[in-house]
Short mmCIF file of C-alpha atoms in Angstrom, two decimals:
data_model
loop_
_atom_site.label_atom_id
_atom_site.label_comp_id
_atom_site.label_asym_id
_atom_site.label_seq_id
_atom_site.Cartn_x
_atom_site.Cartn_y
_atom_site.Cartn_z
CA UNK A 1107 78.43 105.88 103.89
CA UNK A 1108 80.13 104.91 107.10
CA UNK A 1109 79.66 107.00 110.18
CA UNK A 1110 82.56 109.03 111.50
CA UNK A 1111 84.68 107.01 113.93
CA UNK A 1112 84.40 108.07 117.55
CA UNK A 1113 87.81 108.47 119.14
CA UNK A 1114 89.28 110.12 122.19
CA UNK A 1115 90.43 113.69 121.57
CA UNK A 1116 93.52 115.28 123.08
CA UNK A 1117 92.70 118.94 123.80
CA UNK A 1118 96.06 119.79 125.36
CA UNK A 1119 97.53 122.86 123.65
CA UNK A 1120 101.01 122.22 122.17
CA UNK A 1121 101.78 125.90 122.83
CA UNK A 1122 100.80 126.26 126.51
CA UNK A 1123 100.85 122.60 127.55
CA UNK A 1124 97.45 123.10 129.18
CA UNK A 1125 94.02 121.75 128.34
CA UNK A 1126 92.01 124.04 126.12
CA UNK A 1127 88.95 125.26 128.04
CA UNK A 1128 85.84 124.65 125.97
CA UNK A 1129 82.20 124.09 126.82
CA UNK A 1130 82.04 120.43 125.84
CA UNK A 1131 83.86 117.24 126.80
CA UNK A 1132 86.40 115.31 124.76
CA UNK A 1133 84.19 112.25 124.37
CA UNK A 1134 81.67 114.26 122.36
CA UNK A 1135 84.19 115.64 119.86
CA UNK A 1136 85.08 113.97 116.56
CA UNK A 1137 87.78 114.90 114.07
CA UNK A 1138 86.41 116.80 111.09
CA UNK A 1139 89.40 118.12 109.12
CA UNK A 1140 92.87 119.61 109.20
CA UNK A 1141 93.70 122.50 106.90
CA UNK A 1142 96.11 125.36 106.30
CA UNK A 1143 96.17 128.38 108.60
CA UNK A 1144 95.49 130.69 105.64
CA UNK A 1145 91.86 129.53 105.53
CA UNK A 1146 91.30 130.57 109.15
CA UNK A 1147 93.12 133.86 108.60
CA UNK A 1148 90.64 134.60 105.82
CA UNK A 1149 87.86 133.88 108.31
CA UNK A 1150 89.53 136.18 110.84
CA UNK A 1151 89.56 138.98 108.27
CA UNK A 1152 85.82 138.53 107.80
CA UNK A 1153 85.25 138.63 111.56
CA UNK A 1154 87.38 141.77 111.91
CA UNK A 1155 85.32 143.35 109.13
CA UNK A 1156 82.11 142.59 111.03
CA UNK A 1157 81.00 139.59 108.96
CA UNK A 1158 79.60 136.80 111.14
CA UNK A 1159 77.62 134.63 108.70
CA UNK A 1160 79.38 132.79 105.86
CA UNK A 1161 78.13 130.33 103.21
CA UNK A 1162 80.38 127.29 102.70
CA UNK A 1163 80.43 123.86 101.03
CA UNK A 1164 80.69 120.60 102.96
CA UNK A 1165 81.04 117.05 101.55
CA UNK A 1166 77.75 115.72 102.90
CA UNK A 1167 75.39 113.89 100.55
CA UNK A 1168 71.92 113.40 101.95
CA UNK A 1169 70.10 113.36 98.61
CA UNK A 1170 72.67 112.99 95.79
CA UNK A 1171 75.67 110.70 95.39
CA UNK A 1172 79.08 112.41 95.36
CA UNK A 1173 77.50 115.82 95.88
CA UNK A 1174 78.16 118.73 98.22
CA UNK A 1175 75.89 120.70 100.51
CA UNK A 1176 75.81 124.44 101.06
CA UNK A 1177 75.46 125.45 104.70
CA UNK A 1178 75.56 128.75 106.53
CA UNK A 1179 77.99 129.02 109.44
CA UNK A 1180 78.17 131.68 112.14
CA UNK A 1181 81.33 132.72 113.97
CA UNK A 1182 80.21 132.73 117.61
CA UNK A 1183 83.52 133.27 119.40
CA UNK A 1184 87.14 133.66 118.30
CA UNK A 1185 90.46 134.06 120.07
CA UNK A 1186 93.69 135.32 118.53
CA UNK A 1187 92.14 136.86 115.40
CA UNK A 1188 93.82 140.13 114.45
CA UNK A 1189 96.66 139.76 116.97
CA UNK A 1190 100.09 140.02 115.34
CA UNK A 1191 101.80 138.08 118.15
CA UNK A 1192 99.15 135.35 118.45
CA UNK A 1193 100.62 131.87 118.88
CA UNK A 1194 97.22 130.17 118.69
CA UNK A 1195 93.93 131.01 117.01
CA UNK A 1196 90.74 129.30 118.14
CA UNK A 1197 87.16 129.55 117.09
CA UNK A 1198 83.69 128.34 118.05
CA UNK A 1199 81.34 128.05 115.07
CA UNK A 1200 77.69 127.03 114.65
CA UNK A 1201 76.12 125.75 111.45
CA UNK A 1202 72.56 126.43 110.36
CA UNK A 1203 71.66 122.74 110.83
CA UNK A 1204 72.65 122.97 114.51
CA UNK A 1205 76.09 121.36 114.59
CA UNK A 1206 78.80 123.05 116.64
CA UNK A 1207 82.46 123.14 115.58
CA UNK A 1208 85.70 123.94 117.40
CA UNK A 1209 88.75 125.06 115.41
CA UNK A 1210 92.27 125.11 116.90
CA UNK A 1211 95.23 126.60 115.01
CA UNK A 1212 98.92 126.59 115.88
CA UNK A 1213 100.45 129.60 114.13
CA UNK A 1214 104.02 128.28 114.23
CA UNK A 1215 103.28 125.30 111.99
CA UNK A 1216 100.49 126.99 109.97
CA UNK A 1217 98.00 124.17 110.57
CA UNK A 1218 94.49 124.07 112.01
CA UNK A 1219 92.40 121.16 113.23
CA UNK A 1220 88.61 121.21 113.38
CA UNK A 1221 86.33 119.04 115.52
CA UNK A 1222 82.57 118.84 115.66
CA UNK A 1223 80.43 118.12 118.70
CA UNK A 1224 78.66 114.90 117.77
CA UNK A 1225 75.94 115.52 120.36
CA UNK A 1226 74.83 118.61 118.41
CA UNK A 1227 74.68 116.89 115.02
CA UNK A 1228 71.11 116.33 113.73
CA UNK A 1229 70.12 112.68 113.34
CA UNK A 1230 69.89 112.85 109.54
CA UNK A 1231 73.56 113.87 109.41
CA UNK A 1232 74.88 111.23 111.80
CA UNK A 1233 75.69 108.73 109.05
CA UNK A 1234 76.32 111.28 106.31
CA UNK A 1235 79.46 112.94 107.59
CA UNK A 1236 82.36 111.47 105.70
CA UNK A 1237 85.21 113.89 106.24
CA UNK A 1238 88.21 113.40 108.47
CA UNK A 1239 91.99 113.68 108.37
CA UNK A 1240 94.58 111.20 109.51
CA UNK A 1241 96.77 113.43 111.68
CA UNK A 1242 99.56 112.57 114.09
CA UNK A 1243 97.14 113.16 116.96
CA UNK A 1244 94.68 110.87 115.19
CA UNK A 1245 97.17 107.98 115.25
CA UNK A 1246 98.12 108.67 118.87
CA UNK A 1247 94.46 108.56 119.92
CA UNK A 1248 94.14 105.09 118.38
CA UNK A 1249 96.87 103.76 120.66
CA UNK A 1250 95.95 101.94 123.88
CA UNK A 1251 99.47 101.33 125.22
CA UNK A 1252 102.22 103.79 124.26
CA UNK A 1253 105.88 102.80 124.08
CA UNK A 1254 108.78 105.06 125.01
CA UNK A 1255 109.37 107.63 122.22
CA UNK A 1256 112.28 106.89 119.89
CA UNK A 1257 114.87 109.69 119.71
CA UNK A 1258 115.67 110.50 116.07
CA UNK A 1259 119.02 111.65 114.68
CA UNK A 1260 117.70 115.18 114.17
CA UNK A 1261 116.79 115.42 117.86
CA UNK A 1262 113.08 114.84 117.31
CA UNK A 1263 110.97 112.01 118.66
CA UNK A 1264 108.96 109.25 116.99
CA UNK A 1265 106.04 108.06 119.07
CA UNK A 1266 105.42 104.33 118.89
CA UNK A 1267 102.49 102.24 120.00
CA UNK A 1268 102.65 98.81 121.62
CA UNK A 1269 98.93 98.00 121.60
CA UNK A 1270 96.03 99.54 119.67
CA UNK A 1271 92.45 100.18 120.67
CA UNK A 1272 89.92 97.61 119.44
CA UNK A 1273 89.24 97.92 115.73
CA UNK A 1274 92.77 99.03 114.77
CA UNK A 1275 95.78 97.05 113.55
CA UNK A 1276 99.34 97.75 114.74
CA UNK A 1277 101.64 98.31 111.75
CA UNK A 1278 105.15 99.23 112.79
CA UNK A 1279 104.73 102.10 115.26
CA UNK A 1280 101.21 103.16 114.28
CA UNK A 1281 97.64 101.91 114.53
CA UNK A 1282 95.84 101.70 111.21
CA UNK A 1283 92.29 100.94 110.16
CA UNK A 1284 92.31 97.46 108.57
CA UNK A 1285 91.30 97.50 104.94
CA UNK A 1286 90.55 94.59 102.66
CA UNK A 1287 91.23 96.57 99.50
CA UNK A 1288 94.06 98.88 98.55
CA UNK A 1289 93.48 100.71 95.33
CA UNK A 1290 92.03 103.71 93.47
CA UNK A 1291 88.35 104.68 93.05
CA UNK A 1292 86.44 104.08 89.83
CA UNK A 1293 86.51 107.74 88.78
CA UNK A 1294 90.30 108.13 89.12
CA UNK A 1295 91.86 108.63 85.69
CA UNK A 1296 95.03 107.79 83.77
CA UNK A 1297 96.33 108.55 80.28
CA UNK A 1298 96.40 105.67 77.79
CA UNK A 1299 98.39 105.59 74.55
CA UNK A 1300 96.09 106.10 71.57
CA UNK A 1301 93.24 107.59 73.62
CA UNK A 1302 92.63 111.34 73.39
CA UNK A 1303 90.77 111.66 76.68
CA UNK A 1304 91.70 110.53 80.17
CA UNK A 1305 90.56 106.97 80.92
CA UNK A 1306 88.70 106.12 84.13
CA UNK A 1307 89.87 103.21 86.24
CA UNK A 1308 86.65 101.33 85.55
CA UNK A 1309 87.33 101.66 81.78
CA UNK A 1310 90.96 100.53 81.91
CA UNK A 1311 91.75 97.16 80.30
CA UNK A 1312 94.50 94.55 80.43
CA UNK A 1313 97.18 95.43 77.88
CA UNK A 1314 96.39 99.17 77.86
CA UNK A 1315 99.59 101.22 77.66
CA UNK A 1316 99.34 103.65 80.56
CA UNK A 1317 101.37 106.84 80.88
CA UNK A 1318 103.87 106.16 83.66
CA UNK A 1319 107.01 107.73 85.10
CA UNK A 1320 110.40 106.60 86.35
CA UNK A 1321 110.66 108.29 89.74
CA UNK A 1322 114.47 108.15 89.71
CA UNK A 1323 114.84 110.33 86.60
CA UNK A 1324 111.37 111.67 85.79
CA UNK A 1325 111.42 109.90 82.42
CA UNK A 1326 107.88 109.38 81.10
CA UNK A 1327 106.92 106.21 79.19
CA UNK A 1328 103.90 104.01 78.50
CA UNK A 1329 103.64 100.71 80.34
CA UNK A 1330 101.22 97.82 79.84
CA UNK A 1331 98.64 96.97 82.50
CA UNK A 1332 99.48 93.33 83.28
CA UNK A 1333 97.35 92.80 86.39
CA UNK A 1334 94.47 94.21 88.42
CA UNK A 1335 94.84 93.35 92.09
CA UNK A 1336 91.25 94.57 92.59
CA UNK A 1337 88.61 95.32 90.00
CA UNK A 1338 85.37 96.11 91.81
CA UNK A 1339 82.92 98.62 90.33
CA UNK A 1340 80.34 98.32 93.12
CA UNK A 1341 80.58 99.42 96.73
CA UNK A 1342 82.14 102.41 98.45
CA UNK A 1343 85.40 102.75 100.36
CA UNK A 1344 87.12 105.46 102.36
CA UNK A 1345 89.85 107.03 100.22
CA UNK A 1346 92.57 109.46 101.19
CA UNK A 1347 92.29 112.53 98.92
CA UNK A 1348 95.70 114.22 98.60
CA UNK A 1349 95.41 117.73 97.16
CA UNK A 1350 98.41 119.57 95.67
CA UNK A 1351 99.18 123.27 95.32
CA UNK A 1352 98.06 123.31 91.68
CA UNK A 1353 94.67 121.76 92.44
CA UNK A 1354 95.40 118.15 91.46
CA UNK A 1355 93.95 115.46 93.72
CA UNK A 1356 95.13 111.88 94.12
CA UNK A 1357 92.59 109.48 95.66
CA UNK A 1358 93.93 106.22 97.10
CA UNK A 1359 93.18 103.88 99.97
CA UNK A 1360 95.25 104.54 103.14
CA UNK A 1361 97.47 101.50 102.54
CA UNK A 1362 98.47 102.44 99.00
CA UNK A 1363 102.03 103.70 98.52
CA UNK A 1364 102.82 107.20 97.27
CA UNK A 1365 106.37 108.41 96.52
CA UNK A 1366 107.22 111.50 98.59
CA UNK A 1367 110.31 113.62 97.95
CA UNK A 1368 112.52 114.13 101.00
CA UNK A 1369 115.62 115.72 99.43
CA UNK A 1370 116.59 117.42 96.16
CA UNK A 1371 113.01 118.22 95.27
CA UNK A 1372 113.55 120.18 92.05
CA UNK A 1373 112.92 119.26 88.42
CA UNK A 1374 116.62 119.68 87.66
CA UNK A 1375 117.73 117.29 90.40
CA UNK A 1376 115.03 114.83 89.38
CA UNK A 1377 116.36 114.77 85.80
CA UNK A 1378 119.87 114.23 87.17
CA UNK A 1379 118.71 111.36 89.36
CA UNK A 1380 119.58 113.33 92.51
CA UNK A 1381 116.08 113.68 93.97
CA UNK A 1382 115.52 111.39 96.97
CA UNK A 1383 112.10 109.73 96.96
CA UNK A 1384 110.63 107.68 99.79
CA UNK A 1385 107.58 105.42 99.66
CA UNK A 1386 104.87 106.43 102.10
CA UNK A 1387 101.37 105.08 102.61
CA UNK A 1388 98.69 107.46 101.41
CA UNK A 1389 97.26 107.47 104.93
CA UNK A 1390 100.60 108.76 106.23
CA UNK A 1391 100.95 111.67 103.78
CA UNK A 1392 100.67 115.05 105.51
CA UNK A 1393 100.10 118.66 104.54
CA UNK A 1394 103.48 120.10 103.55
CA UNK A 1395 104.86 116.85 102.11
CA UNK A 1396 106.22 117.08 98.56
CA UNK A 1397 104.82 114.74 95.90
CA UNK A 1398 105.65 114.28 92.23
CA UNK A 1399 103.18 115.33 89.55
CA UNK A 1400 103.48 114.72 85.82
CA UNK A 1401 100.81 116.63 83.94
CA UNK A 1402 102.24 117.37 81.49
CA UNK A 1403 105.89 117.24 82.63
CA UNK A 1404 107.28 115.91 85.93
CA UNK A 1405 107.51 118.50 88.70
CA UNK A 1406 107.30 118.59 92.48
CA UNK A 1407 104.35 120.07 94.35
CA UNK A 1408 103.56 120.58 98.02
CA UNK A 1409 100.55 118.84 99.54
CA UNK A 1410 97.99 121.44 100.62
CA UNK A 1411 95.17 119.22 101.85
CA UNK A 1412 94.59 115.65 103.01
CA UNK A 1413 91.05 114.38 103.50
CA UNK A 1414 89.37 111.01 103.84
CA UNK A 1415 86.21 110.82 101.75
CA UNK A 1416 83.99 108.02 100.54
CA UNK A 1417 84.34 107.12 96.85
CA UNK A 1418 82.92 104.32 94.73
CA UNK A 1419 84.69 101.32 93.24
CA UNK A 1420 88.09 99.71 93.86
CA UNK A 1421 90.69 99.31 91.09
CA UNK A 1422 94.36 98.41 91.47
CA UNK A 1423 96.16 98.26 88.08
CA UNK A 1424 99.79 97.15 87.94
CA UNK A 1425 102.47 98.25 85.47
CA UNK A 1426 106.04 96.97 85.46
CA UNK A 1427 109.09 99.04 86.33
CA UNK A 1428 107.43 102.44 86.75
CA UNK A 1429 104.95 104.45 88.78
CA UNK A 1430 101.44 105.30 87.65
CA UNK A 1431 100.31 108.86 86.96
CA UNK A 1432 96.82 109.03 88.45
CA UNK A 1433 94.89 112.29 87.96
CA UNK A 1434 98.23 113.97 87.31
CA UNK A 1435 99.87 112.78 90.55
CA UNK A 1436 102.49 110.03 90.66
CA UNK A 1437 101.52 106.97 92.72
CA UNK A 1438 103.09 103.56 93.13
CA UNK A 1439 101.20 100.58 91.65
CA UNK A 1440 101.84 98.80 94.95
CA UNK A 1441 99.96 98.77 98.24
CA UNK A 1442 99.63 96.67 101.41
CA UNK A 1443 100.14 93.01 100.58
CA UNK A 1444 101.92 89.91 101.86
CA UNK A 1445 104.59 91.44 104.11
CA UNK A 1446 102.94 94.55 105.56
CA UNK A 1447 101.58 92.86 108.68
CA UNK A 1448 105.01 91.50 109.65
CA UNK A 1449 107.42 94.08 108.22
CA UNK A 1450 109.31 96.23 110.76
CA UNK A 1451 108.96 99.99 110.46
CA UNK A 1452 112.33 100.48 108.75
CA UNK A 1453 111.31 98.09 105.96
CA UNK A 1454 108.01 99.79 105.03
CA UNK A 1455 109.50 102.29 102.49
CA UNK A 1456 111.16 99.37 100.67
CA UNK A 1457 108.08 97.14 100.39
CA UNK A 1458 107.08 98.37 96.89
CA UNK A 1459 110.52 97.33 95.59
CA UNK A 1460 110.16 93.92 97.24
CA UNK A 1461 106.66 93.49 95.79
CA UNK A 1462 108.00 94.43 92.36
CA UNK A 1463 110.35 91.45 92.60
CA UNK A 1464 107.66 89.12 93.96
CA UNK A 1465 105.33 90.00 91.08
CA UNK A 1466 107.96 89.23 88.42
CA UNK A 1467 106.48 85.72 87.82
CA UNK A 1468 103.03 87.26 87.33
CA UNK A 1469 104.42 89.68 84.75
CA UNK A 1470 106.28 86.80 83.12
CA UNK A 1471 103.04 84.84 82.84
CA UNK A 1472 101.34 87.89 81.27
CA UNK A 1473 104.11 88.13 78.67
CA UNK A 1474 103.64 84.46 77.80
CA UNK A 1475 99.85 84.22 77.59
CA UNK A 1476 98.88 87.78 76.59
CA UNK A 1477 96.26 90.22 77.95
CA UNK A 1478 93.10 88.18 77.27
CA UNK A 1479 94.30 84.98 78.95
CA UNK A 1480 95.92 86.94 81.78
CA UNK A 1481 92.57 88.60 82.47
CA UNK A 1482 90.78 85.23 82.46
CA UNK A 1483 93.32 83.71 84.85
CA UNK A 1484 93.21 86.72 87.18
CA UNK A 1485 89.46 87.22 87.34
CA UNK A 1486 87.83 84.25 85.63
CA UNK A 1487 89.63 81.92 88.03
CA UNK A 1488 89.75 84.62 90.74
CA UNK A 1489 93.53 84.26 91.13
CA UNK A 1490 93.93 88.03 91.51
CA UNK A 1491 91.32 88.31 94.26
CA UNK A 1492 92.67 85.33 96.21
CA UNK A 1493 96.23 86.53 95.65
CA UNK A 1494 95.40 89.87 97.26
CA UNK A 1495 93.39 88.44 100.14
CA UNK A 1496 95.10 87.63 103.47
CA UNK A 1497 92.09 85.46 104.37
CA UNK A 1498 92.98 83.01 101.60
CA UNK A 1499 96.66 83.08 102.44
CA UNK A 1500 97.29 84.88 99.13
CA UNK A 1501 96.58 81.54 97.44
CA UNK A 1502 96.26 83.06 93.98
CA UNK A 1503 99.83 84.33 94.05
CA UNK A 1504 101.20 80.98 95.15
CA UNK A 1505 99.16 79.26 92.43
CA UNK A 1506 100.73 81.47 89.77
CA UNK A 1507 104.17 80.88 91.26
CA UNK A 1508 103.61 77.13 91.22
CA UNK A 1509 102.26 77.30 87.68
CA UNK A 1510 105.37 79.12 86.53
CA UNK A 1511 107.71 76.87 88.51
CA UNK A 1512 106.28 73.58 87.24
CA UNK A 1513 107.23 73.97 83.55
CA UNK A 1514 110.57 75.53 84.51
CA UNK A 1515 111.27 72.61 86.82
CA UNK A 1516 110.29 70.10 84.13
CA UNK A 1517 112.51 71.87 81.59
CA UNK A 1518 115.42 71.83 84.04
CA UNK A 1519 114.86 68.11 84.73
CA UNK A 1520 114.78 67.21 81.01
CA UNK A 1521 117.82 69.38 80.33
CA UNK A 1522 119.68 67.68 83.16
CA UNK A 1523 118.86 64.20 81.84
CA UNK A 1524 119.85 65.11 78.28
CA UNK A 1525 123.13 66.58 79.53
CA UNK A 1526 123.81 63.45 81.59
CA UNK A 1527 123.13 61.18 78.59
CA UNK A 1528 125.37 63.30 76.35
CA UNK A 1529 128.23 63.17 78.85
CA UNK A 1530 127.90 59.37 79.14
CA UNK A 1531 128.09 58.98 75.35
CA UNK A 1532 131.20 61.16 75.22
CA UNK A 1533 132.78 59.17 78.05
#
């Protein structure tokens, strides 16, 4: 598992505009998580009741894969707990393994951000911590040169970056971690026609009819898997885990697109085609956003947690004309591809629609040759891997396009000659 990235931390309070006074320096702090204020309020209630030691789970796996550890934490100092008019709540916490944590909550927006002091983390945990959240502050800290904020129609501001720190890639206004794969982990599941149980991504096959949904109406149907952009069982990647109010969790790489509702977010308006959905990268989804779930029937749910955790495998199945339902949450089949590195910010929400058009020849080839041959072309000849890879210039995609264009061009040429000969005979 990769070590937590070390980034600069902005400790200026959004409430007071002053630097928070703590006993460590910014360069020692690393992002740990962002979560709802209700969790900290529960902790405050324990503190007010005289409870100082609490047992909790953390996603650290020193001995077992995909496991959790139980640690004991102690509330050392708190500020704002129990105060009805508190605008901020802060806490200093120590874990039984020695690590020290700082928690900062802004009551007005009901969110809290936790950092840990990397200098206090025992050596055996240095490479085991795998939890972080991509917050607005996170993206700002990745920026080396900031541009002037853009004033939005609603009076707010959008902060843009001109140049990123080393190791990040500028995409539109934000700095993102470059990823070579954009997909779902091996243990993510879908529903397949004719199968009683949910099917894992690493069990999914070409031609399987996967339960899918039309985001414009909420209509559910079964669509054939005609392509895997990635199909890697080995290795581990960092996945964004998006948790909903009902407990469902969608796991996808940061560059994968997820439809988020921005207006008319009710089941009735969805059925009427009045719900407004916008494509957003999984890495840009935030707590409070509204996503579409479909287990069993389509409904909207608020996002309650966003975490980045390490998961195994990389699978990117494509269906035509619909969105996938992955672990009960609706996700686009599409992710970062040919145009993402050059597309302006305004175009990003429309990229999945553009990619749907660009992949039409690939779907056409699948319809002609069938699942078995499509699988051989995609992975036996590695056209899928080279088509998804920027390093190869997406050669696999252009090869398919050329392969489809050649017979069409020959047919057009023969048809043109036959038509010319027929017209000459009639003349």
